[in-house]
mmCIF file with all atom_site columns, C-alpha atoms in Angstrom:
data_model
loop_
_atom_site.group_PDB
_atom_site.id
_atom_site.type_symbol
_atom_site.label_atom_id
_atom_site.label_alt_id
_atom_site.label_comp_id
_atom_site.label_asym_id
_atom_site.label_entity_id
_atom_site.label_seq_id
_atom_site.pdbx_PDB_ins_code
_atom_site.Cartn_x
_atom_site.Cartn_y
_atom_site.Cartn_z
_atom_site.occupancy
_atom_site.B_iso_or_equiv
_atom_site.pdbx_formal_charge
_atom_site.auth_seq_id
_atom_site.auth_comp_id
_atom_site.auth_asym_id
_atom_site.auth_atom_id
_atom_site.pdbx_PDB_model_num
ATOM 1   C CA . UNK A 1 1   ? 14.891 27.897  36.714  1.00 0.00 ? 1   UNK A CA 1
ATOM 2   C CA . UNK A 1 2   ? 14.990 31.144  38.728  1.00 0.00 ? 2   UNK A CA 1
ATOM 3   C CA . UNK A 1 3   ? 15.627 33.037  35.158  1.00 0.00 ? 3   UNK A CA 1
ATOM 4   C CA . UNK A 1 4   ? 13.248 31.307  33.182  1.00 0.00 ? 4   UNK A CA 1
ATOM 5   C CA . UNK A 1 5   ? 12.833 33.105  29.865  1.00 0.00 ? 5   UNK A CA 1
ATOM 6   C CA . UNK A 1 6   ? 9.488  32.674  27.835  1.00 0.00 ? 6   UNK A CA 1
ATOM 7   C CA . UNK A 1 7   ? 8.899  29.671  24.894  1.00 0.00 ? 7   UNK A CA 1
ATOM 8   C CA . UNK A 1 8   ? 8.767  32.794  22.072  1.00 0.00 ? 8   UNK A CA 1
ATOM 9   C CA . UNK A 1 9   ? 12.490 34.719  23.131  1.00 0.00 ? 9   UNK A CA 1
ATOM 10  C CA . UNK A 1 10  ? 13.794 30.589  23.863  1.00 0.00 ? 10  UNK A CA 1
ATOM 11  C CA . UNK A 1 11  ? 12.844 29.732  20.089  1.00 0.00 ? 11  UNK A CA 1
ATOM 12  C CA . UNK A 1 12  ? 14.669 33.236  19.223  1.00 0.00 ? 12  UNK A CA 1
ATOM 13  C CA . UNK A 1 13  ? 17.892 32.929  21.084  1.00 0.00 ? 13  UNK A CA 1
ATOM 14  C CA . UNK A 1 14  ? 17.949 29.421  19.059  1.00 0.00 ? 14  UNK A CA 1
ATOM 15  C CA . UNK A 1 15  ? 17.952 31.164  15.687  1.00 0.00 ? 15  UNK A CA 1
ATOM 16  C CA . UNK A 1 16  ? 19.734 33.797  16.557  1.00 0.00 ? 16  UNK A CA 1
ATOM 17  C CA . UNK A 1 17  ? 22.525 31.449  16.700  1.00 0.00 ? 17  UNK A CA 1
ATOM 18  C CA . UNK A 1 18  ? 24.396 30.929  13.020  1.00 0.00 ? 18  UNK A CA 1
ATOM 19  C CA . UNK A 1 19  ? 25.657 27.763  14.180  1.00 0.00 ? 19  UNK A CA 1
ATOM 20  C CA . UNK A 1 20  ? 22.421 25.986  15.084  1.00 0.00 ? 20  UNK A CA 1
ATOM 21  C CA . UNK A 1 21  ? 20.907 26.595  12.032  1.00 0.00 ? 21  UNK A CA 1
ATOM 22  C CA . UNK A 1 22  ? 23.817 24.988  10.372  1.00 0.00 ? 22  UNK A CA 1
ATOM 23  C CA . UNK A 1 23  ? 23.221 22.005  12.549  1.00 0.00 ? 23  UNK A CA 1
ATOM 24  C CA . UNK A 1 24  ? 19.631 22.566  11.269  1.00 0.00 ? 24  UNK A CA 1
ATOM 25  C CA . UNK A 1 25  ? 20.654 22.195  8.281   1.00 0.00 ? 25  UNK A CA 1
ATOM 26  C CA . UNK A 1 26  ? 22.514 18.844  8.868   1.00 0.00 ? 26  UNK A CA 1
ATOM 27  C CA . UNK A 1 27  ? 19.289 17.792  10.645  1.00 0.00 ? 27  UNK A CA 1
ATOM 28  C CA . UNK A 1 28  ? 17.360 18.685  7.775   1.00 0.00 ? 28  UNK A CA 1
ATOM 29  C CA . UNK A 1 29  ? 19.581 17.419  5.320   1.00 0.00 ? 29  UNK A CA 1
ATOM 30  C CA . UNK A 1 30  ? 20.413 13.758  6.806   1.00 0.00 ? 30  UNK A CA 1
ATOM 31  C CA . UNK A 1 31  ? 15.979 13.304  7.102   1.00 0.00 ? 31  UNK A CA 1
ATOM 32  C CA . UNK A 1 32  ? 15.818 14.584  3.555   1.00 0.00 ? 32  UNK A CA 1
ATOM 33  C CA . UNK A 1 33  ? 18.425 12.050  2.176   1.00 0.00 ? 33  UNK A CA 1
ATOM 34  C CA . UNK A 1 34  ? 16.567 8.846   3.508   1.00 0.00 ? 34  UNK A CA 1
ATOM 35  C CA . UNK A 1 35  ? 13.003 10.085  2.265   1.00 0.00 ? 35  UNK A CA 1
ATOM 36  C CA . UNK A 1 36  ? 13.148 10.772  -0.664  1.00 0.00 ? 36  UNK A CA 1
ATOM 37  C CA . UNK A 1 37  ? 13.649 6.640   -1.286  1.00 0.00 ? 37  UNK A CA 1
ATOM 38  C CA . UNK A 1 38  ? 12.305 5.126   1.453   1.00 0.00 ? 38  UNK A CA 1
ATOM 39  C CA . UNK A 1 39  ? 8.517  5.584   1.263   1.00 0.00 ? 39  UNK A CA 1
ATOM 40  C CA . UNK A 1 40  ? 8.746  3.679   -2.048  1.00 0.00 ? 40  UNK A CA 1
ATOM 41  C CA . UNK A 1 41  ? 10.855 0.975   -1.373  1.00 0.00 ? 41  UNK A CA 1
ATOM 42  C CA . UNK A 1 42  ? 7.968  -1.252  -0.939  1.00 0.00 ? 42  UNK A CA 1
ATOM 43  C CA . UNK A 1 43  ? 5.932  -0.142  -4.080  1.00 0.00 ? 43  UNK A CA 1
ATOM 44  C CA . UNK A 1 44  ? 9.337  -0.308  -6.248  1.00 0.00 ? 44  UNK A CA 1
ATOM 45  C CA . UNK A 1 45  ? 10.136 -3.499  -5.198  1.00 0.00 ? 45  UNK A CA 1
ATOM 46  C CA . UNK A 1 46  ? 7.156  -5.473  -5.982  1.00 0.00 ? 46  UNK A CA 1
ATOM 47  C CA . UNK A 1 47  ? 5.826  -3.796  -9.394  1.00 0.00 ? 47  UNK A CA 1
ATOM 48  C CA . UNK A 1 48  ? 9.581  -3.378  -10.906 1.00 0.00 ? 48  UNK A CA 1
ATOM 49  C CA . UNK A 1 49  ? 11.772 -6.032  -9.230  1.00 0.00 ? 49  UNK A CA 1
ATOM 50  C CA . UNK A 1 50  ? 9.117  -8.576  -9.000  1.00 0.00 ? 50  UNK A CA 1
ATOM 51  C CA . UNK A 1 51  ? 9.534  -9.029  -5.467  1.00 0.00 ? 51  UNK A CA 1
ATOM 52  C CA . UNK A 1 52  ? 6.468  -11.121 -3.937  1.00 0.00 ? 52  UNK A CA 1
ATOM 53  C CA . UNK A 1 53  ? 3.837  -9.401  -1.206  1.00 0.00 ? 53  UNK A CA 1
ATOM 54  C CA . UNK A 1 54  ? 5.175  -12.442 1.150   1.00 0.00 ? 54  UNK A CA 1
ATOM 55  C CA . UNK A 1 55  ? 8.596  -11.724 0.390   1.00 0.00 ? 55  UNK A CA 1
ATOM 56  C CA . UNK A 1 56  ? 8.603  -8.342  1.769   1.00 0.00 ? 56  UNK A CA 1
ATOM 57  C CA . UNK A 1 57  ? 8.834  -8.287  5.401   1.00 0.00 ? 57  UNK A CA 1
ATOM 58  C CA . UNK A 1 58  ? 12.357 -9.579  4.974   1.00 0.00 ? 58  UNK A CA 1
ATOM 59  C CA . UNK A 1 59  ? 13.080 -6.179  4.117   1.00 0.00 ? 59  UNK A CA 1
ATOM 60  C CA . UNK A 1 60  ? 12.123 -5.132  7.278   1.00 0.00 ? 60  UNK A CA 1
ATOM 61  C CA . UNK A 1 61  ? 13.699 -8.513  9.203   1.00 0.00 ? 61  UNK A CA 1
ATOM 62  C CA . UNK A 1 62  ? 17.301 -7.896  7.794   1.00 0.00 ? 62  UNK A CA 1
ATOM 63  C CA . UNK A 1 63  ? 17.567 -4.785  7.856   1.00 0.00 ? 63  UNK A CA 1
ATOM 64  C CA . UNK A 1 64  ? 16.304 -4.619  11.513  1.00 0.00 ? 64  UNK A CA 1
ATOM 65  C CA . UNK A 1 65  ? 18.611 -7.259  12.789  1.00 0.00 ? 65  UNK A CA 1
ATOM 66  C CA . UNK A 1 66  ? 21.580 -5.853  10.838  1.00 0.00 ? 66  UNK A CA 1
ATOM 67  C CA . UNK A 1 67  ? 21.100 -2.384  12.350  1.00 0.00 ? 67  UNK A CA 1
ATOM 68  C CA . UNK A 1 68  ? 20.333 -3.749  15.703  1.00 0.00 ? 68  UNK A CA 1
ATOM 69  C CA . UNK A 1 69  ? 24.256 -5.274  15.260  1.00 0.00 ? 69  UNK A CA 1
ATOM 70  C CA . UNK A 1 70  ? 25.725 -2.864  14.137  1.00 0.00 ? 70  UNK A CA 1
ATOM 71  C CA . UNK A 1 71  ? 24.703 0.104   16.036  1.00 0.00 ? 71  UNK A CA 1
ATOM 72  C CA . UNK A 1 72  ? 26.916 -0.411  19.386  1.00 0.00 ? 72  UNK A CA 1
ATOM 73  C CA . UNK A 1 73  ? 29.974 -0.729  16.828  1.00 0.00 ? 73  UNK A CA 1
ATOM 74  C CA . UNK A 1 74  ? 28.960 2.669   15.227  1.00 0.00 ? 74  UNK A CA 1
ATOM 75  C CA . UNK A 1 75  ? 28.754 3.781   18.481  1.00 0.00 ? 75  UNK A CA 1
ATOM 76  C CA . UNK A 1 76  ? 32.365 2.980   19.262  1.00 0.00 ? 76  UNK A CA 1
ATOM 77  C CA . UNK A 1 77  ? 33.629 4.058   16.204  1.00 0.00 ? 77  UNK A CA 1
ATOM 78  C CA . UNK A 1 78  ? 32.042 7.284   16.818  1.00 0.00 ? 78  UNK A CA 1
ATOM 79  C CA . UNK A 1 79  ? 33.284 7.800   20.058  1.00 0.00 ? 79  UNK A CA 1
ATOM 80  C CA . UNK A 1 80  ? 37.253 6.675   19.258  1.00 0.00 ? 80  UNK A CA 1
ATOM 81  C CA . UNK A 1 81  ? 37.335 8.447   15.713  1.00 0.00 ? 81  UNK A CA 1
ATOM 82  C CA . UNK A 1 82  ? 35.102 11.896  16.357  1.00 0.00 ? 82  UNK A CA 1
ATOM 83  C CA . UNK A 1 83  ? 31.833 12.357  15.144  1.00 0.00 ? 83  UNK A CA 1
ATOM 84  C CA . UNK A 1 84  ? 32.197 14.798  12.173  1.00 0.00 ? 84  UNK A CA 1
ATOM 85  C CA . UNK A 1 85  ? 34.489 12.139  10.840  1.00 0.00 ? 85  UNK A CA 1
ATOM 86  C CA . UNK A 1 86  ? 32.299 8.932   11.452  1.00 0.00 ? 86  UNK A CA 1
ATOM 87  C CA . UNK A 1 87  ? 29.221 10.981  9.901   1.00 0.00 ? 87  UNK A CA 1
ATOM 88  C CA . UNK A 1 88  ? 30.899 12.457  7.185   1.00 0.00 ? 88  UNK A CA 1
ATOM 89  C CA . UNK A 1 89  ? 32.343 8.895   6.004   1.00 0.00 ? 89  UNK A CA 1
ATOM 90  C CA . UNK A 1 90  ? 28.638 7.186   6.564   1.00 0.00 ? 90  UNK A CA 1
ATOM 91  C CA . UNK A 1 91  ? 27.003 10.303  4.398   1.00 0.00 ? 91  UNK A CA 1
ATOM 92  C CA . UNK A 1 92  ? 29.244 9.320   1.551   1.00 0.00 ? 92  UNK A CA 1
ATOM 93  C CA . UNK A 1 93  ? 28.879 5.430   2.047   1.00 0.00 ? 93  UNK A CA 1
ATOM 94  C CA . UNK A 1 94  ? 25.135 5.710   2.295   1.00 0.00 ? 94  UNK A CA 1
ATOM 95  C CA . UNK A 1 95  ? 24.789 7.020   -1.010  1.00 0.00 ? 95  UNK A CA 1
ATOM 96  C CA . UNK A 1 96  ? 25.806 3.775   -2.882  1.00 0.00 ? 96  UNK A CA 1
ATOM 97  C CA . UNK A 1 97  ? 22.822 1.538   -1.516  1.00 0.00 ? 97  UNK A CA 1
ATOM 98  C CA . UNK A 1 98  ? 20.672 4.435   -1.619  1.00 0.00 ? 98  UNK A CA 1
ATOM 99  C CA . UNK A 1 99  ? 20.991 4.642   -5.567  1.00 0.00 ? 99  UNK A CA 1
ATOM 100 C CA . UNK A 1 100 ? 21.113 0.899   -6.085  1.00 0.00 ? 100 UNK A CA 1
ATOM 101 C CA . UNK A 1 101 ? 18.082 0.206   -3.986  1.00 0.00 ? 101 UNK A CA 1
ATOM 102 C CA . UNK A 1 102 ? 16.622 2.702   -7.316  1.00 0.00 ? 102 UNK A CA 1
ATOM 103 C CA . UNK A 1 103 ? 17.988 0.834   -9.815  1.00 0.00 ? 103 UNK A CA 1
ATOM 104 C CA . UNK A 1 104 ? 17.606 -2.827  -8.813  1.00 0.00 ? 104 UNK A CA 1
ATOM 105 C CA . UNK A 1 105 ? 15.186 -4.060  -10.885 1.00 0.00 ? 105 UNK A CA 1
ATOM 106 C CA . UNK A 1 106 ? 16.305 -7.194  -12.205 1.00 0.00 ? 106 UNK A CA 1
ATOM 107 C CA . UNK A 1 107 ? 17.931 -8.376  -9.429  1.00 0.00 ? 107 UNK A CA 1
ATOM 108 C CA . UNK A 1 108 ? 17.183 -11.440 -7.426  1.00 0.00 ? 108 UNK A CA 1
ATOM 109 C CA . UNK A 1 109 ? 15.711 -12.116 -3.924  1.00 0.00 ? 109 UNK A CA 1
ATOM 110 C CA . UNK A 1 110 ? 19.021 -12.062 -2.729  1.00 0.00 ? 110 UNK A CA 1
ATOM 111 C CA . UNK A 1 111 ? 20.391 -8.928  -4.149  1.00 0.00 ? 111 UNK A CA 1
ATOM 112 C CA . UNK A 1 112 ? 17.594 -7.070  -3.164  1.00 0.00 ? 112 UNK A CA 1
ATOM 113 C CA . UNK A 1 113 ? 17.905 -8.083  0.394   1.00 0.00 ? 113 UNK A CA 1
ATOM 114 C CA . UNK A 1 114 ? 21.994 -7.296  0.420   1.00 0.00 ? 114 UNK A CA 1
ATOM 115 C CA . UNK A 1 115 ? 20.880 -4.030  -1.106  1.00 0.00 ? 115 UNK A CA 1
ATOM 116 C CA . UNK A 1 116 ? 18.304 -2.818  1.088   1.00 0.00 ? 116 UNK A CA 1
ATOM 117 C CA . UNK A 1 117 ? 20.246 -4.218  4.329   1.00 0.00 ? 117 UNK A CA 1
ATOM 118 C CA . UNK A 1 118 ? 22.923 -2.042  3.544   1.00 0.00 ? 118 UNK A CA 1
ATOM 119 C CA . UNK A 1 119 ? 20.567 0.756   3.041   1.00 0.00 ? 119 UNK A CA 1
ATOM 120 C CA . UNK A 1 120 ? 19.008 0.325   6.479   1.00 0.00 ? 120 UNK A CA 1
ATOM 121 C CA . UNK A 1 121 ? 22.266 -0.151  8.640   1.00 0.00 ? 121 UNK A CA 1
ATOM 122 C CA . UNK A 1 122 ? 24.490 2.471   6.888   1.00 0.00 ? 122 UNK A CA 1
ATOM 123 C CA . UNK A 1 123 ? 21.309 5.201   7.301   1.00 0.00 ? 123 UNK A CA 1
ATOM 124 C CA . UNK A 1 124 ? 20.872 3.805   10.856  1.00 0.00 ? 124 UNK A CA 1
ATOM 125 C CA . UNK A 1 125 ? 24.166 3.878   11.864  1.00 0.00 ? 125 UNK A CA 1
ATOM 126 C CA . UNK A 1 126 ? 24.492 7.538   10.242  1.00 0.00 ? 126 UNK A CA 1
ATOM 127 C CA . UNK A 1 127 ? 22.031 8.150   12.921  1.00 0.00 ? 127 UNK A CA 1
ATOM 128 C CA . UNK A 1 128 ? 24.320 7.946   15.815  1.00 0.00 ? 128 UNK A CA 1
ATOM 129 C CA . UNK A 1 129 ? 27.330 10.152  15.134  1.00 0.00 ? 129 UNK A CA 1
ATOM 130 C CA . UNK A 1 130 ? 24.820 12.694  13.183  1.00 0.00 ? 130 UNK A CA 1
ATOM 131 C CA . UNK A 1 131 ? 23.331 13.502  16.846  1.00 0.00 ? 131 UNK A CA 1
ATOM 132 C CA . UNK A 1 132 ? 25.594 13.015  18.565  1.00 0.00 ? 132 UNK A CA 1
ATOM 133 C CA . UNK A 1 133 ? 27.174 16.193  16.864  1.00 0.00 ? 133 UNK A CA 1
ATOM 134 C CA . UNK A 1 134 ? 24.306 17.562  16.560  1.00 0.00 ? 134 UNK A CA 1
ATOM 135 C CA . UNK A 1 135 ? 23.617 17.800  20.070  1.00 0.00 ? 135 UNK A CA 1
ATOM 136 C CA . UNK A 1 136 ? 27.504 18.613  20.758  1.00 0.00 ? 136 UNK A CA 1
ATOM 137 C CA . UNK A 1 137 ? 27.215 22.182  18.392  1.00 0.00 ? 137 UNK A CA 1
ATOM 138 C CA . UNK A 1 138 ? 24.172 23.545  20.772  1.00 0.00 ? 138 UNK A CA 1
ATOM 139 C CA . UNK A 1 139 ? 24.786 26.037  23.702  1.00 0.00 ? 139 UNK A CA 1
ATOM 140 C CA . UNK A 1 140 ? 23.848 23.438  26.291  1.00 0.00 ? 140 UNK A CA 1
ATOM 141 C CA . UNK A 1 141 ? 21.835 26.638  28.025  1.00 0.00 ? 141 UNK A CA 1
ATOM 142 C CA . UNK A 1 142 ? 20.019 26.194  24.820  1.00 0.00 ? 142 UNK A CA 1
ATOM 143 C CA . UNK A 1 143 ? 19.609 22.620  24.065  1.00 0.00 ? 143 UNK A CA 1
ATOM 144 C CA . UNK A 1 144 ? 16.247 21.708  25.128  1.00 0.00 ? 144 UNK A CA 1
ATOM 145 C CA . UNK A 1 145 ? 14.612 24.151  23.214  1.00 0.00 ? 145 UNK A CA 1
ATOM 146 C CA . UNK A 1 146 ? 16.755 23.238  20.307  1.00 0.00 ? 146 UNK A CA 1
ATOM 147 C CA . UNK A 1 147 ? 16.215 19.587  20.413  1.00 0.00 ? 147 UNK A CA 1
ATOM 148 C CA . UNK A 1 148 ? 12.300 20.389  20.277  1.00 0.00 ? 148 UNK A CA 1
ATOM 149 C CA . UNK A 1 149 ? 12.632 22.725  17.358  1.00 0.00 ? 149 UNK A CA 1
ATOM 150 C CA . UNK A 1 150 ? 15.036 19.647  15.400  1.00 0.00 ? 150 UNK A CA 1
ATOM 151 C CA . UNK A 1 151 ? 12.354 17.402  15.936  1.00 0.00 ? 151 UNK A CA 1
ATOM 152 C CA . UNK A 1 152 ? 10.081 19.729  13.888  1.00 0.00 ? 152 UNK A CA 1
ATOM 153 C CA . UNK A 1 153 ? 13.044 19.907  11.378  1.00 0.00 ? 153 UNK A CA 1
ATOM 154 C CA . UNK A 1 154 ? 13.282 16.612  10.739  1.00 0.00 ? 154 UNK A CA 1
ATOM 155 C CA . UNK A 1 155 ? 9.259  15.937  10.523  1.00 0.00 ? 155 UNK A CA 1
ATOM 156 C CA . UNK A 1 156 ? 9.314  18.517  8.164   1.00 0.00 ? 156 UNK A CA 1
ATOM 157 C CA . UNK A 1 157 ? 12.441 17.591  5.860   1.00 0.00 ? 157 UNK A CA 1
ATOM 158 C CA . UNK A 1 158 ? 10.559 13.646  6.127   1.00 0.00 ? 158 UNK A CA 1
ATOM 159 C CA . UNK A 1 159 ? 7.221  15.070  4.669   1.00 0.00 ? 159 UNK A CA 1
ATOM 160 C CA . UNK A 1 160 ? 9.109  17.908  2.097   1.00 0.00 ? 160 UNK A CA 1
ATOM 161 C CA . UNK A 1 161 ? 11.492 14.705  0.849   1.00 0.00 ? 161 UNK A CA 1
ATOM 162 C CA . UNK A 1 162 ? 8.136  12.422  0.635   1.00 0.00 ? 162 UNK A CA 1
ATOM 163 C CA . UNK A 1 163 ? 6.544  15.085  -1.067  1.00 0.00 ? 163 UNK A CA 1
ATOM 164 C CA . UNK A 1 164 ? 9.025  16.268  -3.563  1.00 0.00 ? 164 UNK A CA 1
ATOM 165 C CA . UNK A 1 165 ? 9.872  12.112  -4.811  1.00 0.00 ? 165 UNK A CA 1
ATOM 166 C CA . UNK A 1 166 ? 5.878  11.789  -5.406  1.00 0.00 ? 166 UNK A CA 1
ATOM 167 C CA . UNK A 1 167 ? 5.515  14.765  -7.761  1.00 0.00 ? 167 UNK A CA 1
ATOM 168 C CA . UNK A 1 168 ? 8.871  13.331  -9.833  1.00 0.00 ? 168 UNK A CA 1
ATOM 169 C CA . UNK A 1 169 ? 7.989  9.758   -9.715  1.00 0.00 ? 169 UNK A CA 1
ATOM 170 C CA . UNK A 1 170 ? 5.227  8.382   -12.214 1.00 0.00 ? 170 UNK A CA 1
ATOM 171 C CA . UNK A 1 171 ? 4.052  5.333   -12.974 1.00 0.00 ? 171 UNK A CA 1
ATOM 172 C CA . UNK A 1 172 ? 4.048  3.455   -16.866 1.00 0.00 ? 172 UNK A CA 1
ATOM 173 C CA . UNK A 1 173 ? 1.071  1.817   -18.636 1.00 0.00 ? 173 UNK A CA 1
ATOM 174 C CA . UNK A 1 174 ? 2.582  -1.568  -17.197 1.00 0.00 ? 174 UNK A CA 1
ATOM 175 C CA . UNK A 1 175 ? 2.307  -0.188  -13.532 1.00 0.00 ? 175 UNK A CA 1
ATOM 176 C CA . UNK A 1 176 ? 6.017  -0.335  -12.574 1.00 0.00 ? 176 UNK A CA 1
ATOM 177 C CA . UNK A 1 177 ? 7.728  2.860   -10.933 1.00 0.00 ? 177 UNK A CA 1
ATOM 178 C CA . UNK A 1 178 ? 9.428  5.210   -13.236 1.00 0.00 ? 178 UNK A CA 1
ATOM 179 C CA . UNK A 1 179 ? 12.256 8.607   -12.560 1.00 0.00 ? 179 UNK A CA 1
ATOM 180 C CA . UNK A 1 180 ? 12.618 6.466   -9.197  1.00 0.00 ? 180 UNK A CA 1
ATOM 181 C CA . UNK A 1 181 ? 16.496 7.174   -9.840  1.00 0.00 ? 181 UNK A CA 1
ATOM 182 C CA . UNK A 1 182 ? 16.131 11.113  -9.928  1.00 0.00 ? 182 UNK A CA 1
ATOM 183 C CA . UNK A 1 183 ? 14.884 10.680  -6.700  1.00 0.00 ? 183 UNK A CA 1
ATOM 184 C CA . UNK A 1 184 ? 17.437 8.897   -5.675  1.00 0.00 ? 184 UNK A CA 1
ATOM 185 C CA . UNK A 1 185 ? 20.069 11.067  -6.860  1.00 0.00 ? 185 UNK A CA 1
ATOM 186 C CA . UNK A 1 186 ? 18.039 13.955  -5.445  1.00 0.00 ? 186 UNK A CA 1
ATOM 187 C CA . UNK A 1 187 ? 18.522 11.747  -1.964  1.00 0.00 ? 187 UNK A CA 1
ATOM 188 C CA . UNK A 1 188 ? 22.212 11.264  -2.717  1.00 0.00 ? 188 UNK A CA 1
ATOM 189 C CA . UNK A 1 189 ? 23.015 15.224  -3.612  1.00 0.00 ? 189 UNK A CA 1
ATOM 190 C CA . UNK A 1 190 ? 21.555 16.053  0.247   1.00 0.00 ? 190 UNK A CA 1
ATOM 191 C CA . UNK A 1 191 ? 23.473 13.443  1.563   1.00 0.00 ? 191 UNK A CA 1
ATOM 192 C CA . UNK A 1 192 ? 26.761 14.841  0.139   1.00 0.00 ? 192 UNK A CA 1
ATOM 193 C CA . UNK A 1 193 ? 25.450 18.099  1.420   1.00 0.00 ? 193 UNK A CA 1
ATOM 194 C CA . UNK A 1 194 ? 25.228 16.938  4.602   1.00 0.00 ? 194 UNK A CA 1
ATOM 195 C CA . UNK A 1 195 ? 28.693 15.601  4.785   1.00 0.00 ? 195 UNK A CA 1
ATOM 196 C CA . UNK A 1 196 ? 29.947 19.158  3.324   1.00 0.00 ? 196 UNK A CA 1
ATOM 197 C CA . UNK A 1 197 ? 27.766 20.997  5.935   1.00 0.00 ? 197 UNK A CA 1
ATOM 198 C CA . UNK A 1 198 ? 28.586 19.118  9.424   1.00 0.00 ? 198 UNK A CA 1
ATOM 199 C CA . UNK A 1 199 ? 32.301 20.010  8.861   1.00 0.00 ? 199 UNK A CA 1
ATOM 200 C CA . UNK A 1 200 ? 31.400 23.422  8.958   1.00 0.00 ? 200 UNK A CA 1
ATOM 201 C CA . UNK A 1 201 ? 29.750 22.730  12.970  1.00 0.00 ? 201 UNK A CA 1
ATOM 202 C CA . UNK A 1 202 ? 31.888 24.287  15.624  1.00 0.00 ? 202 UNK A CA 1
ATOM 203 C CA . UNK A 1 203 ? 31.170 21.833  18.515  1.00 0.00 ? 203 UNK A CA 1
ATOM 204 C CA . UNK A 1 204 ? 30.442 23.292  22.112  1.00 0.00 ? 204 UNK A CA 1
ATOM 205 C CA . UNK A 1 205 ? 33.544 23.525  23.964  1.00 0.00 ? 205 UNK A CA 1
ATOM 206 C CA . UNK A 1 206 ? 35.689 23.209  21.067  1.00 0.00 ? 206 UNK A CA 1
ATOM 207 C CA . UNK A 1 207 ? 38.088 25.694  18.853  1.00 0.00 ? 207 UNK A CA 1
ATOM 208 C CA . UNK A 1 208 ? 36.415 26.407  15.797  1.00 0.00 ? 208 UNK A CA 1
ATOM 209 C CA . UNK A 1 209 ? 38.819 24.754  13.886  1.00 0.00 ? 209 UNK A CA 1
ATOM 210 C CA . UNK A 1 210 ? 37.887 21.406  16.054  1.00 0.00 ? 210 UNK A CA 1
ATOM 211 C CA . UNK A 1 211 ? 34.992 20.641  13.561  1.00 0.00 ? 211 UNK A CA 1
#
């Protein structure tokens, strides 16, 4: 670029900008919301519901297929109905499987695997319209540099949401997971947020009232 401008005053004309650290925040937010659950799934499921080592890649198998359906009608969705819209409805959706996957114990094989297939296409499919508008409320001048910084966002709002469910989960003399359900609801309060914050993004190229 014949006005290339160095890494340091790129990273400042990012934040400078109120708007992408909203989208940040989104970012930040939507990452946070997932991980605070998700790292334990595994561990809950197996010394509180009972499920079986052998039993557990299923997890993985139907939740994979399911998303791998579902994602081109997300896609759609998101591109006929707007992407604040699609997001904001997924945010809110997500945050029923995300506190039942905490409170399943008791449940059989099959519950468990409705559960946490729910869990993995809803936060999947969240996925697509989240950046999608994302990207969209970036100066495109700008979006490179942004992109790079989100990606260090959402690494860090993985590890913070990792960190914060290990210090308020314990375990009990029997070995099963306990305050897994604060966690939870500490998962579903940023998703919420999320939901509140992206329709407060002023998409690039749009009035601000477009969001």
């Amino acid at each position: 670029h014949p006005e290339r401008t160095s890494v340091w005053r790129g990273i400042g004309q990012v934040l400078a900008e109120v708007n992408h650290l909203k989208a940040f925040g989104v970012s930040g937010l939507m990452m946070f919301a997932s991980f605070t659950v998700i790292p334990y799934i595994t561990i809950y499921l197996q010394s509180n519901s009972g499920m079986q080592a052998q039993q557990v890649p299923w997890i993985y198998l139907c939740g994979g297929v399911a998303t791998l359906l579902s994602a081109r009608y997300f896609g759609r969705l998101t591109d006929r109905v707007g992407k604040v819209l699609v997001f904001q409805r997924l945010a809110l959706a997500v945050t029923v499987p995300l506190m039942a996957t905490t409170l399943s114990q008791g449940l059989p094989l099959w519950g468990l695997l409705t559960i946490s297939t729910l869990l993995f296409t809803v936060m999947s499919g969240r996925m697509i319209p989240g950046m999608a508008m994302i990207s969209s409320a970036v100066e495109p001048r700008l979006r490179g540099t942004f992109m790079t910084l989100n990606s260090a966002v959402q690494s860090a709002s993985m590890g913070l949401a990792a960190l914060v469910a290990g210090l308020i989960i314990g375990r009990d003399g029997q070995g099963q997971l306990t305050f897994y359900w604060v966690a939870g609801l500490l998962g579903v309060c940023a998703s919420l947020l999320s939901a509140w914050l992206a329709g407060h993004l002023r998409m690039h190229g749009a009035p601000a009232s477009g969001a």
